[in-house]
Amino acid sequence: MTGPAETGLEIALDTVGTVLIVLGVLLTLVASVGLLSLPDVLSRMHAATKPQVVGLLLVVVGGALHLRTSVDVWMLVLVGAFQLVTAPVTAHVVGRLAHRGDGVRRDLLYVDELDDSPDVADPGPDTARTGPDGEPG
Amino acid sequence: MSRPTPPDTAGLLRRAVPVVWLVLVWVLLWGTFSWANVLGGLAVALLVLAAFPLPPAPGRGWLHPLAALRAVGRFSADLVVSSLQVAWQALQAVLPGPPIRSSVVAVRLASSSEFVMAMVVETLSLVPGSVVIEARPEERTVYAHVLGAGDAEAVAAFRAQVRRLEADIVAALGRPAAPAAGAVAEEEVT
């Protein structure tokens, strides 16, 4: 935008920003590959939280380096912060439901300590698996 | 007993934290700092907190800046490592071969505070290996799905990691590692 008057610093910031955006996009791409390739819902939640969040953060930082003084930079800060706060909540809720339902390949689990201690206070809709009185053996 | 009670400045300050946070978000959303924005944000913050009151912030300590910085630094490093690790596992899963094995591990936390538990759950889902799928404050137990934990060694390593993470958070919040009996009783009342 500043044309030939662009200083070395501006070029450097733009370059770093572009590299970060490309890295972020690649990570997000791999995260979506993971959504397809991993075996069950719980494993897929890993792909939907970690590489996805970091990919988005890299894109946000890269965008901020390009925008620099624009007021929109603060919006990007908020996008990053809320992504960090909300992604684990989604993963928790989806994972909890998946474990109570059929979202888990139980044959791929080495141990399942949650299966050994079902939630007696809130057994959920699939009580048939444990029985109503749930006496430990 | 006969001493006059000092004014509860710490409690007042603690109650002001969510207001300050909401005003900050409001100003950031507008993007420019102006007194009109701050006043508008203040009005919105008070309205929001009146409509959706928060439980009082637990504990009595304030953030320890050095310990908090160290926790944030470790967390950022963990976040990068974990995303690369999951990215690698996702690409490996494309290749033919046996699918990746995992575990659901229960970890009992040392701290009885629900606030510490919430922080642990929040960070555990972003650091290597784990996604929390169940948290029971009454048992102080967190159940996490650990991707790639196919043997007892990996499960033990995960437990050690949770303990380290909890110690980091407790140190950053400026509490003793094991809360005193009085603090426990105070928190269990609420």
mmCIF file of C-alpha atoms in Angstrom:
data_model
loop_
_atom_site.group_PDB
_atom_site.id
_atom_site.type_symbol
_atom_site.label_atom_id
_atom_site.label_comp_id
_atom_site.label_asym_id
_atom_site.label_seq_id
_atom_site.Cartn_x
_atom_site.Cartn_y
_atom_site.Cartn_z
ATOM 1 C CA MET A 1 0.000 0.000 0.000
ATOM 2 C CA THR A 2 2.843 2.346 0.780
ATOM 3 C CA GLY A 3 4.411 1.274 -2.493
ATOM 4 C CA PRO A 4 8.081 2.018 -3.074
ATOM 5 C CA ALA A 5 8.321 3.855 0.260
ATOM 6 C CA GLU A 6 7.978 0.559 2.127
ATOM 7 C CA THR A 7 10.738 0.230 4.680
ATOM 8 C CA GLY A 8 12.754 -2.854 5.395
ATOM 9 C CA LEU A 9 10.906 -3.384 8.649
ATOM 10 C CA GLU A 10 7.528 -3.372 6.933
ATOM 11 C CA ILE A 11 8.726 -5.896 4.370
ATOM 12 C CA ALA A 12 10.060 -8.108 7.160
ATOM 13 C CA LEU A 13 6.784 -7.928 9.108
ATOM 14 C CA ASP A 14 4.781 -8.744 5.987
ATOM 15 C CA THR A 15 7.036 -11.690 5.215
ATOM 16 C CA VAL A 16 6.836 -13.114 8.742
ATOM 17 C CA GLY A 17 3.057 -12.581 8.721
ATOM 18 C CA THR A 18 2.693 -14.430 5.437
ATOM 19 C CA VAL A 19 4.816 -17.336 6.657
ATOM 20 C CA LEU A 20 2.728 -17.590 9.843
ATOM 21 C CA ILE A 21 -0.523 -17.557 7.878
ATOM 22 C CA VAL A 22 0.702 -20.321 5.570
ATOM 23 C CA LEU A 23 1.872 -22.420 8.544
ATOM 24 C CA GLY A 24 -1.463 -21.893 10.276
ATOM 25 C CA VAL A 25 -3.405 -22.915 7.193
ATOM 26 C CA LEU A 26 -1.275 -26.060 6.847
ATOM 27 C CA LEU A 27 -1.891 -27.010 10.487
ATOM 28 C CA THR A 28 -5.617 -26.476 10.073
ATOM 29 C CA LEU A 29 -5.528 -28.618 6.946
ATOM 30 C CA VAL A 30 -3.790 -31.423 8.844
ATOM 31 C CA ALA A 31 -6.386 -31.041 11.625
ATOM 32 C CA SER A 32 -9.163 -31.644 9.124
ATOM 33 C CA VAL A 33 -7.272 -34.643 7.716
ATOM 34 C CA GLY A 34 -7.162 -35.940 11.290
ATOM 35 C CA LEU A 35 -10.910 -35.526 11.585
ATOM 36 C CA LEU A 36 -11.247 -38.078 8.794
ATOM 37 C CA SER A 37 -8.335 -40.391 9.495
ATOM 38 C CA LEU A 38 -8.476 -40.965 13.263
ATOM 39 C CA PRO A 39 -10.478 -43.993 14.373
ATOM 40 C CA ASP A 40 -13.211 -42.678 16.714
ATOM 41 C CA VAL A 41 -14.927 -39.553 18.036
ATOM 42 C CA LEU A 42 -12.661 -39.172 21.058
ATOM 43 C CA SER A 43 -9.510 -39.340 18.953
ATOM 44 C CA ARG A 44 -10.983 -36.907 16.481
ATOM 45 C CA MET A 45 -11.632 -34.395 19.243
ATOM 46 C CA HIS A 46 -7.856 -34.189 19.678
ATOM 47 C CA ALA A 47 -7.507 -33.088 16.077
ATOM 48 C CA ALA A 48 -10.386 -30.638 16.484
ATOM 49 C CA THR A 49 -8.804 -28.953 19.505
ATOM 50 C CA LYS A 50 -5.026 -28.775 19.344
ATOM 51 C CA PRO A 51 -3.746 -28.324 15.773
ATOM 52 C CA GLN A 52 -6.905 -26.448 14.906
ATOM 53 C CA VAL A 53 -6.446 -23.927 17.735
ATOM 54 C CA VAL A 54 -2.757 -23.390 17.036
ATOM 55 C CA GLY A 55 -3.480 -23.086 13.306
ATOM 56 C CA LEU A 56 -6.052 -20.403 13.974
ATOM 57 C CA LEU A 57 -3.720 -18.589 16.380
ATOM 58 C CA LEU A 58 -0.963 -18.561 13.742
ATOM 59 C CA VAL A 59 -3.368 -17.139 11.155
ATOM 60 C CA VAL A 60 -4.497 -14.505 13.673
ATOM 61 C CA VAL A 61 -0.933 -13.472 14.534
ATOM 62 C CA GLY A 62 0.000 -13.404 10.859
ATOM 63 C CA GLY A 63 -3.026 -11.261 10.096
ATOM 64 C CA ALA A 64 -2.144 -8.900 12.932
ATOM 65 C CA LEU A 65 1.381 -8.511 11.550
ATOM 66 C CA HIS A 66 -0.092 -7.520 8.193
ATOM 67 C CA LEU A 67 -2.658 -5.123 9.644
ATOM 68 C CA ARG A 68 -0.280 -3.660 12.254
ATOM 69 C CA THR A 69 -1.888 -0.356 13.261
ATOM 70 C CA SER A 70 -5.463 -1.081 12.198
ATOM 71 C CA VAL A 71 -8.112 -1.185 14.926
ATOM 72 C CA ASP A 72 -9.017 -4.656 13.688
ATOM 73 C CA VAL A 73 -5.929 -6.040 15.438
ATOM 74 C CA TRP A 74 -7.831 -5.948 18.746
ATOM 75 C CA MET A 75 -10.625 -7.965 17.206
ATOM 76 C CA LEU A 76 -8.035 -10.580 16.237
ATOM 77 C CA VAL A 77 -6.751 -10.664 19.833
ATOM 78 C CA LEU A 78 -10.300 -11.412 20.984
ATOM 79 C CA VAL A 79 -10.732 -14.116 18.329
ATOM 80 C CA GLY A 80 -7.604 -15.856 19.600
ATOM 81 C CA ALA A 81 -8.547 -15.533 23.268
ATOM 82 C CA PHE A 82 -12.052 -16.876 22.819
ATOM 83 C CA GLN A 83 -10.825 -19.735 20.679
ATOM 84 C CA LEU A 84 -8.472 -20.773 23.495
ATOM 85 C CA VAL A 85 -11.262 -20.572 26.063
ATOM 86 C CA THR A 86 -14.038 -22.282 24.118
ATOM 87 C CA ALA A 87 -12.270 -25.128 22.276
ATOM 88 C CA PRO A 88 -11.746 -27.272 25.426
ATOM 89 C CA VAL A 89 -15.395 -26.783 26.401
ATOM 90 C CA THR A 90 -16.585 -28.143 23.061
ATOM 91 C CA ALA A 91 -14.164 -31.049 23.286
ATOM 92 C CA HIS A 92 -15.324 -31.852 26.809
ATOM 93 C CA VAL A 93 -19.030 -31.857 25.965
ATOM 94 C CA VAL A 94 -18.661 -33.816 22.739
ATOM 95 C CA GLY A 95 -16.226 -36.276 24.342
ATOM 96 C CA ARG A 96 -18.496 -36.850 27.319
ATOM 97 C CA LEU A 97 -21.453 -37.614 25.090
ATOM 98 C CA ALA A 98 -19.352 -39.807 22.824
ATOM 99 C CA HIS A 99 -18.167 -41.909 25.750
ATOM 100 C CA ARG A 100 -21.727 -42.377 26.988
ATOM 101 C CA GLY A 101 -22.922 -43.304 23.539
ATOM 102 C CA ASP A 102 -21.329 -45.297 20.759
ATOM 103 C CA GLY A 103 -18.610 -42.808 19.815
ATOM 104 C CA VAL A 104 -15.731 -44.848 21.207
ATOM 105 C CA ARG A 105 -13.905 -47.799 19.683
ATOM 106 C CA ARG A 106 -13.644 -49.613 23.001
ATOM 107 C CA ASP A 107 -11.471 -52.290 21.428
ATOM 108 C CA LEU A 108 -8.798 -49.640 20.862
ATOM 109 C CA LEU A 109 -8.692 -48.539 24.509
ATOM 110 C CA TYR A 110 -5.829 -49.855 26.623
ATOM 111 C CA VAL A 111 -7.636 -48.946 29.878
ATOM 112 C CA ASP A 112 -10.980 -47.235 30.404
ATOM 113 C CA GLU A 113 -11.158 -46.037 33.983
ATOM 114 C CA LEU A 114 -14.354 -44.099 33.332
ATOM 115 C CA ASP A 115 -16.125 -47.306 32.361
ATOM 116 C CA ASP A 116 -15.245 -48.743 35.784
ATOM 117 C CA SER A 117 -16.917 -45.860 37.643
ATOM 118 C CA PRO A 118 -20.147 -44.817 35.946
ATOM 119 C CA ASP A 119 -21.753 -41.607 37.083
ATOM 120 C CA VAL A 120 -24.348 -42.707 39.650
ATOM 121 C CA ALA A 121 -25.662 -39.186 40.200
ATOM 122 C CA ASP A 122 -26.388 -38.596 36.517
ATOM 123 C CA PRO A 123 -26.363 -41.913 34.686
ATOM 124 C CA GLY A 124 -27.608 -40.505 31.412
ATOM 125 C CA PRO A 125 -29.853 -42.159 28.866
ATOM 126 C CA ASP A 126 -27.794 -45.331 28.381
ATOM 127 C CA THR A 127 -28.384 -46.869 31.817
ATOM 128 C CA ALA A 128 -28.878 -50.295 30.261
ATOM 129 C CA ARG A 129 -25.093 -50.815 30.168
ATOM 130 C CA THR A 130 -24.629 -50.664 33.951
ATOM 131 C CA GLY A 131 -28.033 -51.500 35.363
ATOM 132 C CA PRO A 132 -30.090 -49.304 37.666
ATOM 133 C CA ASP A 133 -28.573 -50.222 41.033
ATOM 134 C CA GLY A 134 -25.003 -50.537 39.741
ATOM 135 C CA GLU A 135 -23.599 -52.695 42.545
ATOM 136 C CA PRO A 136 -19.821 -52.963 42.336
ATOM 137 C CA GLY A 137 -18.728 -56.554 41.880
ATOM 138 C CA MET B 1 -13.319 -9.955 68.488
ATOM 139 C CA SER B 2 -13.529 -6.450 69.845
ATOM 140 C CA ARG B 3 -11.263 -5.165 67.101
ATOM 141 C CA PRO B 4 -13.126 -3.248 64.387
ATOM 142 C CA THR B 5 -13.277 -5.286 61.208
ATOM 143 C CA PRO B 6 -11.134 -3.756 58.471
ATOM 144 C CA PRO B 7 -12.969 -2.739 55.301
ATOM 145 C CA ASP B 8 -13.178 -5.633 52.887
ATOM 146 C CA THR B 9 -11.093 -4.054 50.122
ATOM 147 C CA ALA B 10 -9.818 -7.400 48.849
ATOM 148 C CA GLY B 11 -13.385 -8.642 48.430
ATOM 149 C CA LEU B 12 -14.401 -5.475 46.625
ATOM 150 C CA LEU B 13 -11.403 -5.696 44.305
ATOM 151 C CA ARG B 14 -12.190 -9.335 43.607
ATOM 152 C CA ARG B 15 -15.730 -8.419 42.661
ATOM 153 C CA ALA B 16 -14.389 -5.758 40.293
ATOM 154 C CA VAL B 17 -12.355 -8.240 38.244
ATOM 155 C CA PRO B 18 -15.227 -9.430 35.989
ATOM 156 C CA VAL B 19 -16.337 -5.832 35.455
ATOM 157 C CA VAL B 20 -12.843 -4.817 34.342
ATOM 158 C CA TRP B 21 -12.655 -7.854 32.044
ATOM 159 C CA LEU B 22 -16.011 -7.088 30.391
ATOM 160 C CA VAL B 23 -15.089 -3.419 29.906
ATOM 161 C CA LEU B 24 -11.811 -4.524 28.340
ATOM 162 C CA VAL B 25 -13.614 -6.862 25.922
ATOM 163 C CA TRP B 26 -16.029 -4.087 25.013
ATOM 164 C CA VAL B 27 -13.231 -1.601 24.297
ATOM 165 C CA LEU B 28 -11.328 -4.216 22.270
ATOM 166 C CA LEU B 29 -14.449 -4.945 20.242
ATOM 167 C CA TRP B 30 -14.757 -1.281 19.336
ATOM 168 C CA GLY B 31 -11.041 -1.217 18.619
ATOM 169 C CA THR B 32 -10.440 2.337 19.787
ATOM 170 C CA PHE B 33 -9.948 3.644 23.296
ATOM 171 C CA SER B 34 -12.280 6.499 24.137
ATOM 172 C CA TRP B 35 -14.067 7.492 27.304
ATOM 173 C CA ALA B 36 -17.398 6.963 25.570
ATOM 174 C CA ASN B 37 -16.371 3.355 24.919
ATOM 175 C CA VAL B 38 -15.225 2.850 28.503
ATOM 176 C CA LEU B 39 -18.455 4.274 29.926
ATOM 177 C CA GLY B 40 -20.561 2.298 27.472
ATOM 178 C CA GLY B 41 -18.599 -0.824 28.366
ATOM 179 C CA LEU B 42 -19.103 -0.145 32.064
ATOM 180 C CA ALA B 43 -22.865 0.121 31.545
ATOM 181 C CA VAL B 44 -22.948 -3.115 29.536
ATOM 182 C CA ALA B 45 -20.721 -4.908 32.066
ATOM 183 C CA LEU B 46 -22.932 -3.953 35.001
ATOM 184 C CA LEU B 47 -26.041 -4.947 33.048
ATOM 185 C CA VAL B 48 -24.543 -8.331 32.119
ATOM 186 C CA LEU B 49 -23.370 -9.034 35.674
ATOM 187 C CA ALA B 50 -26.749 -8.027 37.079
ATOM 188 C CA ALA B 51 -28.540 -10.323 34.634
ATOM 189 C CA PHE B 52 -26.081 -13.239 34.961
ATOM 190 C CA PRO B 53 -24.448 -12.929 38.374
ATOM 191 C CA LEU B 54 -21.194 -14.873 38.799
ATOM 192 C CA PRO B 55 -20.411 -16.890 41.900
ATOM 193 C CA PRO B 56 -17.833 -15.087 44.046
ATOM 194 C CA ALA B 57 -14.279 -15.807 42.937
ATOM 195 C CA PRO B 58 -12.909 -18.519 45.203
ATOM 196 C CA GLY B 59 -9.727 -18.503 47.240
ATOM 197 C CA ARG B 60 -7.954 -15.637 48.816
ATOM 198 C CA GLY B 61 -4.638 -15.354 46.999
ATOM 199 C CA TRP B 62 -3.876 -13.150 44.057
ATOM 200 C CA LEU B 63 -2.008 -14.129 40.952
ATOM 201 C CA HIS B 64 1.707 -14.630 41.509
ATOM 202 C CA PRO B 65 3.137 -12.852 38.474
ATOM 203 C CA LEU B 66 6.355 -14.865 38.163
ATOM 204 C CA ALA B 67 4.706 -18.237 38.669
ATOM 205 C CA ALA B 68 1.873 -17.201 36.337
ATOM 206 C CA LEU B 69 4.351 -16.205 33.644
ATOM 207 C CA ARG B 70 6.110 -19.539 33.987
ATOM 208 C CA ALA B 71 2.794 -21.397 33.764
ATOM 209 C CA VAL B 72 1.793 -19.427 30.655
ATOM 210 C CA GLY B 73 5.175 -20.079 29.060
ATOM 211 C CA ARG B 74 4.971 -23.803 29.717
ATOM 212 C CA PHE B 75 1.399 -23.861 28.493
ATOM 213 C CA SER B 76 2.346 -22.155 25.207
ATOM 214 C CA ALA B 77 5.204 -24.594 24.632
ATOM 215 C CA ASP B 78 2.890 -27.507 25.465
ATOM 216 C CA LEU B 79 0.273 -26.185 23.048
ATOM 217 C CA VAL B 80 2.719 -26.044 20.135
ATOM 218 C CA VAL B 81 4.182 -29.466 20.938
ATOM 219 C CA SER B 82 0.746 -31.044 21.279
ATOM 220 C CA SER B 83 -0.575 -29.633 18.030
ATOM 221 C CA LEU B 84 2.456 -30.908 16.128
ATOM 222 C CA GLN B 85 2.105 -34.266 17.865
ATOM 223 C CA VAL B 86 -1.584 -34.617 16.987
ATOM 224 C CA ALA B 87 -0.880 -33.420 13.457
ATOM 225 C CA TRP B 88 1.732 -36.180 13.133
ATOM 226 C CA GLN B 89 -0.654 -38.782 14.568
ATOM 227 C CA ALA B 90 -3.373 -37.622 12.174
ATOM 228 C CA LEU B 91 -1.074 -38.044 9.188
ATOM 229 C CA GLN B 92 0.111 -41.433 10.433
ATOM 230 C CA ALA B 93 -3.494 -42.562 10.695
ATOM 231 C CA VAL B 94 -3.868 -42.016 6.952
ATOM 232 C CA LEU B 95 -1.329 -44.749 6.303
ATOM 233 C CA PRO B 96 -2.528 -48.352 6.359
ATOM 234 C CA GLY B 97 -1.806 -50.228 9.560
ATOM 235 C CA PRO B 98 -3.363 -50.869 12.934
ATOM 236 C CA PRO B 99 -5.317 -47.849 14.246
ATOM 237 C CA ILE B 100 -3.855 -45.816 17.089
ATOM 238 C CA ARG B 101 -4.606 -47.044 20.619
ATOM 239 C CA SER B 102 -5.699 -44.799 23.474
ATOM 240 C CA SER B 103 -6.734 -44.859 27.122
ATOM 241 C CA VAL B 104 -9.294 -43.187 29.328
ATOM 242 C CA VAL B 105 -7.413 -42.276 32.493
ATOM 243 C CA ALA B 106 -8.816 -41.065 35.806
ATOM 244 C CA VAL B 107 -6.649 -38.624 37.734
ATOM 245 C CA ARG B 108 -7.454 -37.449 41.256
ATOM 246 C CA LEU B 109 -6.412 -33.853 41.816
ATOM 247 C CA ALA B 110 -4.617 -32.753 44.968
ATOM 248 C CA SER B 111 -6.547 -29.512 45.220
ATOM 249 C CA SER B 112 -10.174 -29.476 46.324
ATOM 250 C CA SER B 113 -10.912 -26.124 44.706
ATOM 251 C CA GLU B 114 -13.397 -26.184 41.855
ATOM 252 C CA PHE B 115 -11.676 -23.172 40.362
ATOM 253 C CA VAL B 116 -8.342 -24.979 40.145
ATOM 254 C CA MET B 117 -10.159 -27.969 38.663
ATOM 255 C CA ALA B 118 -11.743 -25.787 35.982
ATOM 256 C CA MET B 119 -8.351 -24.357 35.077
ATOM 257 C CA VAL B 120 -6.788 -27.830 34.958
ATOM 258 C CA VAL B 121 -9.572 -29.142 32.713
ATOM 259 C CA GLU B 122 -9.278 -26.135 30.426
ATOM 260 C CA THR B 123 -5.524 -26.474 29.991
ATOM 261 C CA LEU B 124 -5.461 -30.294 29.890
ATOM 262 C CA SER B 125 -7.553 -30.259 26.731
ATOM 263 C CA LEU B 126 -4.912 -28.145 24.986
ATOM 264 C CA VAL B 127 -1.678 -29.764 26.169
ATOM 265 C CA PRO B 128 -0.162 -32.942 24.701
ATOM 266 C CA GLY B 129 -2.132 -36.124 24.628
ATOM 267 C CA SER B 130 -5.336 -35.456 26.455
ATOM 268 C CA VAL B 131 -8.921 -34.347 26.036
ATOM 269 C CA VAL B 132 -10.957 -34.201 29.226
ATOM 270 C CA ILE B 133 -14.240 -36.062 28.837
ATOM 271 C CA GLU B 134 -15.549 -36.038 32.393
ATOM 272 C CA ALA B 135 -14.858 -33.941 35.484
ATOM 273 C CA ARG B 136 -16.389 -34.678 38.878
ATOM 274 C CA PRO B 137 -15.700 -31.970 41.432
ATOM 275 C CA GLU B 138 -17.267 -33.968 44.264
ATOM 276 C CA GLU B 139 -14.687 -36.731 43.702
ATOM 277 C CA ARG B 140 -11.942 -34.277 42.639
ATOM 278 C CA THR B 141 -11.421 -36.553 39.664
ATOM 279 C CA VAL B 142 -10.767 -35.730 36.044
ATOM 280 C CA TYR B 143 -11.253 -38.354 33.335
ATOM 281 C CA ALA B 144 -9.237 -37.731 30.219
ATOM 282 C CA HIS B 145 -8.917 -39.495 26.905
ATOM 283 C CA VAL B 146 -5.204 -39.879 26.145
ATOM 284 C CA LEU B 147 -4.470 -40.340 22.454
ATOM 285 C CA GLY B 148 -1.709 -42.847 21.794
ATOM 286 C CA ALA B 149 -1.458 -44.149 25.368
ATOM 287 C CA GLY B 150 -1.281 -47.841 24.565
ATOM 288 C CA ASP B 151 0.679 -49.093 27.600
ATOM 289 C CA ALA B 152 1.039 -48.619 31.349
ATOM 290 C CA GLU B 153 4.107 -46.436 30.894
ATOM 291 C CA ALA B 154 2.234 -43.854 28.840
ATOM 292 C CA VAL B 155 -0.621 -43.809 31.359
ATOM 293 C CA ALA B 156 1.827 -43.190 34.218
ATOM 294 C CA ALA B 157 3.513 -40.427 32.215
ATOM 295 C CA PHE B 158 0.142 -38.783 31.715
ATOM 296 C CA ARG B 159 -0.621 -38.871 35.443
ATOM 297 C CA ALA B 160 2.737 -37.235 36.160
ATOM 298 C CA GLN B 161 1.961 -34.563 33.584
ATOM 299 C CA VAL B 162 -1.379 -33.739 35.210
ATOM 300 C CA ARG B 163 0.294 -33.420 38.613
ATOM 301 C CA ARG B 164 2.892 -31.033 37.164
ATOM 302 C CA LEU B 165 0.199 -28.994 35.442
ATOM 303 C CA GLU B 166 -1.875 -28.732 38.599
ATOM 304 C CA ALA B 167 1.190 -27.702 40.620
ATOM 305 C CA ASP B 168 1.912 -24.983 38.035
ATOM 306 C CA ILE B 169 -1.638 -23.636 38.231
ATOM 307 C CA VAL B 170 -1.746 -23.754 42.015
ATOM 308 C CA ALA B 171 1.575 -21.921 42.185
ATOM 309 C CA ALA B 172 0.358 -19.291 39.699
ATOM 310 C CA LEU B 173 -2.808 -18.701 41.725
ATOM 311 C CA GLY B 174 -0.714 -18.245 44.833
ATOM 312 C CA ARG B 175 -2.125 -20.987 47.003
ATOM 313 C CA PRO B 176 -0.438 -23.587 49.111
ATOM 314 C CA ALA B 177 -0.157 -26.945 47.359
ATOM 315 C CA ALA B 178 -2.449 -28.578 49.912
ATOM 316 C CA PRO B 179 -5.140 -26.154 51.049
ATOM 317 C CA ALA B 180 -5.462 -25.567 54.775
ATOM 318 C CA ALA B 181 -8.430 -27.119 56.564
ATOM 319 C CA GLY B 182 -10.107 -23.740 56.993
ATOM 320 C CA ALA B 183 -9.863 -22.942 53.303
ATOM 321 C CA VAL B 184 -11.401 -26.293 52.403
ATOM 322 C CA ALA B 185 -14.300 -25.790 54.769
ATOM 323 C CA GLU B 186 -14.864 -22.294 53.418
ATOM 324 C CA GLU B 187 -14.989 -23.545 49.854
ATOM 325 C CA GLU B 188 -17.235 -26.457 50.593
ATOM 326 C CA VAL B 189 -19.869 -24.187 52.085
ATOM 327 C CA THR B 190 -20.502 -22.491 48.748
#
